[in-house]
Short mmCIF file of N, CA and C in Angstrom, two decimals:
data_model
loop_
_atom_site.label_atom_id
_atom_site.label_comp_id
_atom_site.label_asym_id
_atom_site.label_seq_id
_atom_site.Cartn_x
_atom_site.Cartn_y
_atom_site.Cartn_z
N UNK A 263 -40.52 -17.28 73.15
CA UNK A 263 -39.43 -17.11 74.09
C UNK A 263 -38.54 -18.36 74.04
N UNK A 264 -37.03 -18.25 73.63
CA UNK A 264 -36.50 -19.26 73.59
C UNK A 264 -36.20 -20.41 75.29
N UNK A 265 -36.20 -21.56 74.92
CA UNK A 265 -36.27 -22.57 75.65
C UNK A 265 -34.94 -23.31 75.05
N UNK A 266 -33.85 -23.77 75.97
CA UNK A 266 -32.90 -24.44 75.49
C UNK A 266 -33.02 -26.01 76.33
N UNK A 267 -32.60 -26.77 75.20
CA UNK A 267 -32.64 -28.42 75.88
C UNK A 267 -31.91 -29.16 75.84
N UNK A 268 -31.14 -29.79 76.94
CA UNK A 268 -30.05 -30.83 77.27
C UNK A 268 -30.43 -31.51 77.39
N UNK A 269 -29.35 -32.96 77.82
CA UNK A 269 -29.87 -34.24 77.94
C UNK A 269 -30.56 -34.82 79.09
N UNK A 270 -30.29 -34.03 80.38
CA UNK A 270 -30.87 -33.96 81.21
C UNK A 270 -31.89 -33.06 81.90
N UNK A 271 -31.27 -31.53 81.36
CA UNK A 271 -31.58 -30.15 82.06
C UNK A 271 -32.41 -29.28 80.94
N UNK A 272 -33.02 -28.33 80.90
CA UNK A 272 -33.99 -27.62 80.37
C UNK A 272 -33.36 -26.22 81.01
N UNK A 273 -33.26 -25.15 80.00
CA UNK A 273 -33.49 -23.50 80.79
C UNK A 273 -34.62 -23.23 79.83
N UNK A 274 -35.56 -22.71 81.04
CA UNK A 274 -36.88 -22.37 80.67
C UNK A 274 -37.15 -21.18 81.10
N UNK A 275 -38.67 -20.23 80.68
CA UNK A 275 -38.77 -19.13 81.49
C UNK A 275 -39.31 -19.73 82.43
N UNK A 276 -39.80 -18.75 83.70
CA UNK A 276 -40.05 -18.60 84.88
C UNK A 276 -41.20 -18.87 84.64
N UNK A 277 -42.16 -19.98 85.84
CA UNK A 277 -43.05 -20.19 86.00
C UNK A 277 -43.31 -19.66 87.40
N UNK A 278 -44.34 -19.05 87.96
CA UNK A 278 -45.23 -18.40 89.24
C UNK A 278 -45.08 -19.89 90.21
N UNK A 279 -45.14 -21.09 90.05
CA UNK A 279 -45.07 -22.22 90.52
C UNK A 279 -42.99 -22.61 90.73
N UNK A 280 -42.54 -21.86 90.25
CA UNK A 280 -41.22 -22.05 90.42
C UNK A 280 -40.78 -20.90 91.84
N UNK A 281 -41.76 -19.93 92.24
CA UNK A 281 -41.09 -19.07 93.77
C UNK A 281 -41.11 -20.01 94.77
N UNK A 282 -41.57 -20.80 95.11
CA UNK A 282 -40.96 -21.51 96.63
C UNK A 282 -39.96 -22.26 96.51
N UNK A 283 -39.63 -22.78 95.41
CA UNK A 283 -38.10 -23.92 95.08
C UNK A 283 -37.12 -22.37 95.27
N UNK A 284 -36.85 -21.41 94.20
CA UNK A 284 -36.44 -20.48 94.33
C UNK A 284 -36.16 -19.58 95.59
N UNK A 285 -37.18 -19.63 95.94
CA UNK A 285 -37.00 -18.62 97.05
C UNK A 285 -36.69 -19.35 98.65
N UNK A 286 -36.24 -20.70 98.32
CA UNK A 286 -35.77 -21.78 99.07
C UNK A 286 -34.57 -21.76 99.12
N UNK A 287 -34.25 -21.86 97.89
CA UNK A 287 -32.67 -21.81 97.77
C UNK A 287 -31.92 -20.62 97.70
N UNK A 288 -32.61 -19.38 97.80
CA UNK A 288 -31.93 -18.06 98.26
C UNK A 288 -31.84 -17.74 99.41
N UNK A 289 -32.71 -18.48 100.31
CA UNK A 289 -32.42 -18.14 101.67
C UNK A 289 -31.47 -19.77 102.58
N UNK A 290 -31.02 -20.35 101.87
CA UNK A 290 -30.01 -21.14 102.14
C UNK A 290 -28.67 -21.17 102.49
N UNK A 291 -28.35 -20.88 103.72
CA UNK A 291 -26.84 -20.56 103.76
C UNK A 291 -26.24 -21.11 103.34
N UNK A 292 -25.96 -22.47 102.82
CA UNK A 292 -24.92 -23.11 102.11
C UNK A 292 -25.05 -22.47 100.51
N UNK A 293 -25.87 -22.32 99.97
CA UNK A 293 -25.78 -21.76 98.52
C UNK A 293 -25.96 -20.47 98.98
N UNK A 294 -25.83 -19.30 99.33
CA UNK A 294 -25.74 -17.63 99.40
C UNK A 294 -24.47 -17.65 100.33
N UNK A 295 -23.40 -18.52 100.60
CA UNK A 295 -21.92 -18.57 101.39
C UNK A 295 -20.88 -17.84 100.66
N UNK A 296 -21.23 -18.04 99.49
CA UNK A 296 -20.17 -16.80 98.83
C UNK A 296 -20.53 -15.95 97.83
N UNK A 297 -22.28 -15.58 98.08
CA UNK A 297 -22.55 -14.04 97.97
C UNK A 297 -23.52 -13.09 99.42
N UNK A 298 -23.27 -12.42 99.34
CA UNK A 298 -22.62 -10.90 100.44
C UNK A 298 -24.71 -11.20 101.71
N UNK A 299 -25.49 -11.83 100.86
CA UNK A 299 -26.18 -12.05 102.04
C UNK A 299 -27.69 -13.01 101.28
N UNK A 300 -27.94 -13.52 102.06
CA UNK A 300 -29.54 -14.61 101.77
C UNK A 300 -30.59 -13.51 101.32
N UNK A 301 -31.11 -14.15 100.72
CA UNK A 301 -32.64 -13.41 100.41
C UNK A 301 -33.62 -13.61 100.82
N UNK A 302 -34.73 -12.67 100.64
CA UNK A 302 -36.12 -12.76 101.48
C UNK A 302 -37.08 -13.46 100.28
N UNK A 303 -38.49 -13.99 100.92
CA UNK A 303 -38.93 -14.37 99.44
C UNK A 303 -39.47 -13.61 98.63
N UNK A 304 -39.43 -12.60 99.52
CA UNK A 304 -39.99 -10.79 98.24
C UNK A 304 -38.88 -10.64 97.24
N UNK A 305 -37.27 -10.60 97.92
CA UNK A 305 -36.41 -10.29 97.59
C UNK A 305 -36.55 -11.25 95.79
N UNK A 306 -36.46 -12.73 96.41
CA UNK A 306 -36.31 -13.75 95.50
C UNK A 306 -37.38 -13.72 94.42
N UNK A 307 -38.81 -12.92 94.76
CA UNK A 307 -40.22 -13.05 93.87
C UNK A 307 -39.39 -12.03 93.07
N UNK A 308 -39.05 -10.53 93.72
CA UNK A 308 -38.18 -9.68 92.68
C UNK A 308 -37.67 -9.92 91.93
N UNK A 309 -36.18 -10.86 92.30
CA UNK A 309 -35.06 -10.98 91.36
C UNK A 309 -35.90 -12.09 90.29
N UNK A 310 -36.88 -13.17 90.45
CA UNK A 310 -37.50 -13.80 89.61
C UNK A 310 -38.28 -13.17 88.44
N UNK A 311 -39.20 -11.88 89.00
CA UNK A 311 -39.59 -11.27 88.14
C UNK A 311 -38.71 -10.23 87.13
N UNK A 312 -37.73 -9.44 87.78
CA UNK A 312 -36.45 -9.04 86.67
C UNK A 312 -35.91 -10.37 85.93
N UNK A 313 -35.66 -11.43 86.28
CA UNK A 313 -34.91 -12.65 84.65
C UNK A 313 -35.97 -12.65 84.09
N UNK A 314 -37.48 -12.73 84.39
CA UNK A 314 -38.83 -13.05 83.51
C UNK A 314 -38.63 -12.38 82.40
N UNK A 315 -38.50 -10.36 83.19
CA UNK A 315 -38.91 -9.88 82.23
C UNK A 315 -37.80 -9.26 81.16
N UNK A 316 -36.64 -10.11 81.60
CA UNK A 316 -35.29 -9.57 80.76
C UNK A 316 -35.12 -10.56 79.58
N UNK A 317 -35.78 -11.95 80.03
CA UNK A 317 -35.90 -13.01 79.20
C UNK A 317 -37.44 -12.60 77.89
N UNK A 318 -38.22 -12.15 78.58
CA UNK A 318 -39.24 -11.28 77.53
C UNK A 318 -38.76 -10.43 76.32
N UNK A 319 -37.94 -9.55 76.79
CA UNK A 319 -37.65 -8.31 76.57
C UNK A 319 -36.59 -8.49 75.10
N UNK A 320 -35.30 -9.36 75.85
CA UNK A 320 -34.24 -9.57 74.87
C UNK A 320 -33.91 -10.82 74.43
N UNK A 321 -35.13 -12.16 75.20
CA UNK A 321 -34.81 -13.03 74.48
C UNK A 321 -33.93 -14.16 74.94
N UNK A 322 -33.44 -13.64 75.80
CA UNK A 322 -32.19 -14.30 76.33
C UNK A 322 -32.15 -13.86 78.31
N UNK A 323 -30.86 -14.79 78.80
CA UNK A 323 -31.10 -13.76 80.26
C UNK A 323 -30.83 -15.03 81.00
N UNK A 324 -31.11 -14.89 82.27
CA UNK A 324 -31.27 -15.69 83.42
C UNK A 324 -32.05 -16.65 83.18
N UNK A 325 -32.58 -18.01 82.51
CA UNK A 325 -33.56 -18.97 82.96
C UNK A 325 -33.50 -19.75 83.74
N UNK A 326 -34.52 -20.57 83.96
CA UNK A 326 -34.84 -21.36 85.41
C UNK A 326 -34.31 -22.80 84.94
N UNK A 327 -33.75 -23.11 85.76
CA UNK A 327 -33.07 -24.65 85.62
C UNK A 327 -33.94 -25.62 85.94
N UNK A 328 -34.79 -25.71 84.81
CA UNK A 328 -35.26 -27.55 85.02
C UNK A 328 -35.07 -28.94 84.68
N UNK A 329 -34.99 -29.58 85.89
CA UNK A 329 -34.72 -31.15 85.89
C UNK A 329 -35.60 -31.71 86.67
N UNK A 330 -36.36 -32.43 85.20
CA UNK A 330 -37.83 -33.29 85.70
C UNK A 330 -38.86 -32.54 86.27
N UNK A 331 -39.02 -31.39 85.34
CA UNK A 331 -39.96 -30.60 86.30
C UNK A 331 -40.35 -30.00 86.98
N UNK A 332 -38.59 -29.82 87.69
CA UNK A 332 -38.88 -29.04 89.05
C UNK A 332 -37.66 -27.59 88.63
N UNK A 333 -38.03 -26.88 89.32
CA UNK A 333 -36.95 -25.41 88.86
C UNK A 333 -35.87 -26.08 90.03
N UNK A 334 -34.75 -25.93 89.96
CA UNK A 334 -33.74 -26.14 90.75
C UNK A 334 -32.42 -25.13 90.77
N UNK A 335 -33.14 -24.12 90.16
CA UNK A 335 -31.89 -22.64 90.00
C UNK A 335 -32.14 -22.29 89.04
N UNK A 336 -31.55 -21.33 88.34
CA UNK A 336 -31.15 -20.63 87.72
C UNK A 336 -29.82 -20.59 86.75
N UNK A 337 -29.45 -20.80 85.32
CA UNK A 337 -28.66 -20.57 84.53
C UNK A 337 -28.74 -19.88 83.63
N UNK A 338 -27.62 -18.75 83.41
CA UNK A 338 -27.60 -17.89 82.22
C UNK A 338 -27.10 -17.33 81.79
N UNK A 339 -26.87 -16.08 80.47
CA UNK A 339 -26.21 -15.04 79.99
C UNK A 339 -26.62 -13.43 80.86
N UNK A 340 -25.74 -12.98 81.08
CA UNK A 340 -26.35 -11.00 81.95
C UNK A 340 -24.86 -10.31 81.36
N UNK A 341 -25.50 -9.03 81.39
CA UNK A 341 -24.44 -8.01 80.84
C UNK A 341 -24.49 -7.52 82.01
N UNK A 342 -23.18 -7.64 83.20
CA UNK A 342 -22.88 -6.99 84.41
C UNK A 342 -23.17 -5.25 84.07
N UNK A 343 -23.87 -4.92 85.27
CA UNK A 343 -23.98 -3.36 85.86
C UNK A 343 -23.01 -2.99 86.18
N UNK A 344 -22.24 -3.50 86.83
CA UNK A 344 -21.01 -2.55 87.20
C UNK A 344 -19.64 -2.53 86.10
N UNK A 345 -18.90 -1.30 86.25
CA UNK A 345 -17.86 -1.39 85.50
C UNK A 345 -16.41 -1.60 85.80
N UNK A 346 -15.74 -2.21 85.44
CA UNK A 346 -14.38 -2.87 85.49
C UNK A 346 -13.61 -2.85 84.08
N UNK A 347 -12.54 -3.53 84.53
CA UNK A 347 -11.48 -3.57 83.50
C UNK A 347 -12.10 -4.26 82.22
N UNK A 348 -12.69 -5.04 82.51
CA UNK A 348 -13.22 -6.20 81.27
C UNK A 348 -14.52 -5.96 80.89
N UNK A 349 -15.38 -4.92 81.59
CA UNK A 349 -16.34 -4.41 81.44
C UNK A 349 -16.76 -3.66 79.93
N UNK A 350 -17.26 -3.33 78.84
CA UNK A 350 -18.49 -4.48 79.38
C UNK A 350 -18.29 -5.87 78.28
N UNK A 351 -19.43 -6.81 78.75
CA UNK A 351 -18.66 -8.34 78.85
C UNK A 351 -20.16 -8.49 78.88
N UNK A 352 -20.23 -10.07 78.74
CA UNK A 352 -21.87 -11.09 79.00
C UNK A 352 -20.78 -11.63 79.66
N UNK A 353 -21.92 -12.34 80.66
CA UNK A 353 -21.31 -13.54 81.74
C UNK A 353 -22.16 -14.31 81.48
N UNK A 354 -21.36 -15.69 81.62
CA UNK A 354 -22.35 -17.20 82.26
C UNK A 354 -22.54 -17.28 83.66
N UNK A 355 -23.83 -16.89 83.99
CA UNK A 355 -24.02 -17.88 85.61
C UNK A 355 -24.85 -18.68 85.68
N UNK A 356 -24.52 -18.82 87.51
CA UNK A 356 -25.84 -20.05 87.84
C UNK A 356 -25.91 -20.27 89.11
N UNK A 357 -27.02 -20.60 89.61
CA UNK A 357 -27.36 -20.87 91.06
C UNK A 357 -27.94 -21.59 91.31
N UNK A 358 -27.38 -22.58 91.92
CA UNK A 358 -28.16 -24.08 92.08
C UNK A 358 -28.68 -24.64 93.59
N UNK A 359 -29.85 -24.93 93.88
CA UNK A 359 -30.22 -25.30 95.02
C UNK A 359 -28.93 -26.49 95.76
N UNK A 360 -29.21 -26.19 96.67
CA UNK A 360 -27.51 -27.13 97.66
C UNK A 360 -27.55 -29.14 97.01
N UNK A 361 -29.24 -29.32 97.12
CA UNK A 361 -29.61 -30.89 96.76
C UNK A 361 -29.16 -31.12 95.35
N UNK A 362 -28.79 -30.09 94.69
CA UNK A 362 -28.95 -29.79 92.68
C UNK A 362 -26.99 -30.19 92.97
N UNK A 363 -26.36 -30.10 94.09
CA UNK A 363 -24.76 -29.43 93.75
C UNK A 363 -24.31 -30.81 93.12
N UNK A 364 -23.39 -31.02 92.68
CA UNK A 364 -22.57 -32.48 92.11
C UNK A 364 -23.06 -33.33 91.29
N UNK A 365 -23.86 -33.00 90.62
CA UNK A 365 -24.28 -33.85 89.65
C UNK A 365 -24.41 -33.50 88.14
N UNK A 366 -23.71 -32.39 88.09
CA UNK A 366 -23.38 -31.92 86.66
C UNK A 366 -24.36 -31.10 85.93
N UNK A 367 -25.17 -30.30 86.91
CA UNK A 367 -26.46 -29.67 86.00
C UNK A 367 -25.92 -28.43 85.69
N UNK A 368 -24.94 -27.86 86.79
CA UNK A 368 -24.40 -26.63 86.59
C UNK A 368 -23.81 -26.58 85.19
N UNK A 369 -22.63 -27.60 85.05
CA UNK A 369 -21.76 -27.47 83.71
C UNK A 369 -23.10 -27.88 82.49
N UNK A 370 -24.06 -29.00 82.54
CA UNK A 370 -24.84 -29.01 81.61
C UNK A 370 -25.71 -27.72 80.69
N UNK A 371 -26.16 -27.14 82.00
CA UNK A 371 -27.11 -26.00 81.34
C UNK A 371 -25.71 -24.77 81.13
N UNK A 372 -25.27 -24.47 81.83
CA UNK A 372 -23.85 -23.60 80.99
C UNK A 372 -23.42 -24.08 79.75
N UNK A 373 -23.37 -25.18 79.15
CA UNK A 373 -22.79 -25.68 77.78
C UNK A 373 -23.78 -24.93 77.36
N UNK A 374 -25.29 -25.10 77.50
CA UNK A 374 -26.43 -24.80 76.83
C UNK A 374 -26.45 -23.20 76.31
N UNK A 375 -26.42 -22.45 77.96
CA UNK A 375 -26.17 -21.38 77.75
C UNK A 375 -24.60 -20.58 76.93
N UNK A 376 -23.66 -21.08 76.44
CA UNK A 376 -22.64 -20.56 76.09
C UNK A 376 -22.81 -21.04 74.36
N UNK A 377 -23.71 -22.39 74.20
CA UNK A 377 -24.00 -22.10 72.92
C UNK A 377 -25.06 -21.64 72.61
N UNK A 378 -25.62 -21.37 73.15
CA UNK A 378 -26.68 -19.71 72.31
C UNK A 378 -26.28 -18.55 72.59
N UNK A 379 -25.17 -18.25 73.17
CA UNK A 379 -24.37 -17.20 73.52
C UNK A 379 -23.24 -16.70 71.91
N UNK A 380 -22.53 -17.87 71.63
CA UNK A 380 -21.56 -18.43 70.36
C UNK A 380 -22.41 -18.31 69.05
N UNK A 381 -23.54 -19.07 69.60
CA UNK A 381 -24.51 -19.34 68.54
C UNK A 381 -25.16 -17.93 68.12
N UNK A 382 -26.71 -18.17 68.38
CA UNK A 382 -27.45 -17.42 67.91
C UNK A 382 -27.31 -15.87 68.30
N UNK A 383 -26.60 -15.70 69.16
CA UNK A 383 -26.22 -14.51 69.73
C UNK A 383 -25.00 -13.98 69.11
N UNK A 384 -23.85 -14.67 68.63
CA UNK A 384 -23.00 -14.08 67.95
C UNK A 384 -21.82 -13.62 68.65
N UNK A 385 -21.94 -14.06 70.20
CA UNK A 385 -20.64 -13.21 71.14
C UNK A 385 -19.38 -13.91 70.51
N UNK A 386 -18.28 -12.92 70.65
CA UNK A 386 -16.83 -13.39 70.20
C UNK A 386 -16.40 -13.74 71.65
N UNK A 387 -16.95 -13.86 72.95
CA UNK A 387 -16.48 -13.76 74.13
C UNK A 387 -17.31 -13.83 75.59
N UNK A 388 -17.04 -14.83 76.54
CA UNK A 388 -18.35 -14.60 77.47
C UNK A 388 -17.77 -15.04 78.94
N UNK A 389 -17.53 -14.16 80.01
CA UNK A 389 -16.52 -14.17 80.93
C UNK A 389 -17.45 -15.05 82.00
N UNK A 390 -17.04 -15.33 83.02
CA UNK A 390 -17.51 -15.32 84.42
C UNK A 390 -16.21 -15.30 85.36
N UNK A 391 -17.42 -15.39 86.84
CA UNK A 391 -17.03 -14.37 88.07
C UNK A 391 -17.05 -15.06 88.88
N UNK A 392 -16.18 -15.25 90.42
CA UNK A 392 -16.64 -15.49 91.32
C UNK A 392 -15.85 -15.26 92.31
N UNK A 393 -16.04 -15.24 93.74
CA UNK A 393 -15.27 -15.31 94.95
C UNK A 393 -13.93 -16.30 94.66
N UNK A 394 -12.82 -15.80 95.34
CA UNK A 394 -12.11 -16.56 95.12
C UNK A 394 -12.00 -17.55 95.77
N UNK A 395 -12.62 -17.77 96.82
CA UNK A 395 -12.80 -18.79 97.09
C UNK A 395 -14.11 -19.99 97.22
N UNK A 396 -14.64 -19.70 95.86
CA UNK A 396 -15.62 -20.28 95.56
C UNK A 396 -15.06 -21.46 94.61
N UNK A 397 -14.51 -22.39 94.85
CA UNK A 397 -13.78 -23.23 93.94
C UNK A 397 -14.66 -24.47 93.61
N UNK A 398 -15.79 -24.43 93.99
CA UNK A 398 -16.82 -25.54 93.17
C UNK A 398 -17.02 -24.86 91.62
N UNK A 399 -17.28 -23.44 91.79
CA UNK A 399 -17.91 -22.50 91.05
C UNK A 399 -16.62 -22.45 89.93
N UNK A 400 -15.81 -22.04 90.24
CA UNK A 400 -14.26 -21.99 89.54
C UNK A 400 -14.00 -23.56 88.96
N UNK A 401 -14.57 -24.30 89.38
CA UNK A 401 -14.62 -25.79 88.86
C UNK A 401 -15.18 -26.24 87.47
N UNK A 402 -16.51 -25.24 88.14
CA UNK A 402 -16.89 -25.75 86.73
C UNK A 402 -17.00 -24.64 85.86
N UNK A 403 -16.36 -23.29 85.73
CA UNK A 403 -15.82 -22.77 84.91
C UNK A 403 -14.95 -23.17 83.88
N UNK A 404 -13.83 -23.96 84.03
CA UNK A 404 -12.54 -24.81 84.15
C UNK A 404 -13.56 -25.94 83.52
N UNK A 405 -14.34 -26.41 84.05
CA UNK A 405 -14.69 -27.92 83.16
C UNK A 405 -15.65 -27.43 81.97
N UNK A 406 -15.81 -25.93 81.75
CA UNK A 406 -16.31 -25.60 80.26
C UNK A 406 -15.41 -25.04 79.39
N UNK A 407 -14.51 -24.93 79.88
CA UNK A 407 -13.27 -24.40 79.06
C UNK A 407 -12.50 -23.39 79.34
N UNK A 408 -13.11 -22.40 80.35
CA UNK A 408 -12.47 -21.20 80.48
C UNK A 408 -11.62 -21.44 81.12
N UNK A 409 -10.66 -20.01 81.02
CA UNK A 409 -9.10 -20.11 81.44
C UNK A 409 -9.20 -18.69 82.55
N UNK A 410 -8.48 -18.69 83.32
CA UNK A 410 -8.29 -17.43 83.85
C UNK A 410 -6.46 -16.93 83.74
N UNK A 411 -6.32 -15.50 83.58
CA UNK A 411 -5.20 -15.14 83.64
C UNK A 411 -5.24 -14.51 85.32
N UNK A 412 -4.22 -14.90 86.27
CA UNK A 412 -4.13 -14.22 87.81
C UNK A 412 -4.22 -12.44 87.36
N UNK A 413 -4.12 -11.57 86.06
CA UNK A 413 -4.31 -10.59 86.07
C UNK A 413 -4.97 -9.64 86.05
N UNK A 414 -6.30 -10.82 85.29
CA UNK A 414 -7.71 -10.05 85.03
C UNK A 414 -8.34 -10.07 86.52
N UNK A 415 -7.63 -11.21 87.61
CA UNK A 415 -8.78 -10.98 88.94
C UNK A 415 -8.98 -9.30 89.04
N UNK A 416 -9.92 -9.14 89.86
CA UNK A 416 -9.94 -7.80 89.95
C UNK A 416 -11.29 -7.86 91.94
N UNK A 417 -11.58 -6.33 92.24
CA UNK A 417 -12.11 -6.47 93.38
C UNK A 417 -13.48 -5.95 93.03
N UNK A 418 -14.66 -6.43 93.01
CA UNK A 418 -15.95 -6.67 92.82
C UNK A 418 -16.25 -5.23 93.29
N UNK A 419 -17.02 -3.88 92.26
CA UNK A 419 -16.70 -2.66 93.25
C UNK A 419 -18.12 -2.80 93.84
N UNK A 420 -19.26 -3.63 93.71
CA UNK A 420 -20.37 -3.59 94.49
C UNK A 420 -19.97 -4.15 96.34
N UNK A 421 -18.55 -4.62 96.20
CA UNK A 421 -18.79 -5.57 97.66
C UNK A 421 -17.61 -4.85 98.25
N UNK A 422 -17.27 -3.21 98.19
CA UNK A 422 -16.03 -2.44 98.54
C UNK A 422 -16.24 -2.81 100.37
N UNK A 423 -15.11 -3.38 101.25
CA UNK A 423 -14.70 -3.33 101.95
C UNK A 423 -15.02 -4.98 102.32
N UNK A 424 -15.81 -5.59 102.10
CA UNK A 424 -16.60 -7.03 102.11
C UNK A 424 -15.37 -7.94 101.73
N UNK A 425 -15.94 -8.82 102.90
CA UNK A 425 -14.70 -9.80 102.75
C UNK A 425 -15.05 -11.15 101.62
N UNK A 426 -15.93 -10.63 100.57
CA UNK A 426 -15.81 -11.13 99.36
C UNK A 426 -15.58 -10.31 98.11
N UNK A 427 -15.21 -9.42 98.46
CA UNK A 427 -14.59 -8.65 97.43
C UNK A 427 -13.60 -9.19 96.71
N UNK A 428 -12.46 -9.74 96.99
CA UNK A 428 -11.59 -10.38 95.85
C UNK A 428 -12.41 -11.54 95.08
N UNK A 429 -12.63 -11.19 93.73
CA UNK A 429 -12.62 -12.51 92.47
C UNK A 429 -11.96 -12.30 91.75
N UNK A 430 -12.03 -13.43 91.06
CA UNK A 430 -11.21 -14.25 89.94
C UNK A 430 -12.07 -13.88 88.61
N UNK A 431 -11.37 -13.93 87.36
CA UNK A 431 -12.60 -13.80 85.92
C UNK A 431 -11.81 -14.74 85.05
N UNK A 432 -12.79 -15.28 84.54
CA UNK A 432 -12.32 -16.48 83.95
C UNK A 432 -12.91 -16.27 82.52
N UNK A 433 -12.87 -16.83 81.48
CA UNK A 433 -12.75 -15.98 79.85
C UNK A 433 -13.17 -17.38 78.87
N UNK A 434 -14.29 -17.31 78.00
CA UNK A 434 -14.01 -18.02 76.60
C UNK A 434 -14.63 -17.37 75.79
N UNK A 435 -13.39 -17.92 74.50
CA UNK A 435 -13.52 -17.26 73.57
C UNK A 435 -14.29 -18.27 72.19
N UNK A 436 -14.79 -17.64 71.42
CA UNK A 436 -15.65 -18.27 70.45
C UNK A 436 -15.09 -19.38 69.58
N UNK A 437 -15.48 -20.35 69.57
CA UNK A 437 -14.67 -21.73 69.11
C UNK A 437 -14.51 -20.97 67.80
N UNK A 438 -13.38 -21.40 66.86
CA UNK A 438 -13.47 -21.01 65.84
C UNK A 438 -13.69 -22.46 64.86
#
């Protein structure tokens, strides 16, 4: 199972010793503020066990963000479920415990993840998403290269009437 390595940060699979960091930082209102609600730690053992077994399966996916050992989120490649204009697409995400925010692990393990995305994966293209007013998140979109056009935003159809329904999509394309 691939393991990618930065100078600081590691995406690894999921370790059984990584649900209480995890399932810490899903029920954190400052990190779940601009998605639609917190999680339970069933919720969080779930969504841990779907990246496990998507990272099994295809190789690739959601891994666990480690620095020094400790899981501190989540960074990765997913082919969005729902359909839209730009659909379908791989995205880069990531979810970082609130103590993890400003110190560059987000943009680190995203470099990681967008070159085995370029790389060994072969994408000509790999979008991300977010609230529009998630502008840490839009930050460091922007500090990996992507661009957004105001045309591709579009309204999230999982969050219809939710007052996070408007995002932004932001786009890179394969270095040539």
């Amino acid at each position: 199972m691939t393991t990618l390595h930065g100078e600081r940060v590691t995406l690894r699979p999921w370790r059984t010793g990584d649900l209480d960091a995890f399932a810490a930082l899903n029920a954190d209102p400052r990190v779940m503020a601009q998605l639609p609600a917190a999680l339970s730690r069933e919720e969080s053992a779930a969504m841990m066990a779907r990246m496990q077994a998507r990272l099994e399966t295809q190789g690739w996916g959601h891994w666990a963000l480690d620095v020094d050992g400790h899981c501190i989120g989540f960074i990765g490649l997913s082919a969005p479920s729902f359909e839209a204009a730009f659909t379908p697409c791989i995205e880069v995400g990531w979810r970082l415990a609130f103590e993890a925010w400003g110190h560059g692990y987000a943009t680190e393990g995203a470099q990681l993840a967008l070159a085995h995305g370029f790389g060994p994966l072969g994408l000509q293209e790999i979008v991300s998403f977010t609230t529009v007013s998630n502008l840490r998140s839009r930050r460091v979109m922007e500090r990996l290269g992507m661009t957004r056009d105001p045309a591709d935003d579009f309204d999230h159809p999982r969050l219809v009437g939710h007052p996070l329904q408007p995002h932004v999509l932001y786009r890179l394309r394969r270095p040539v």
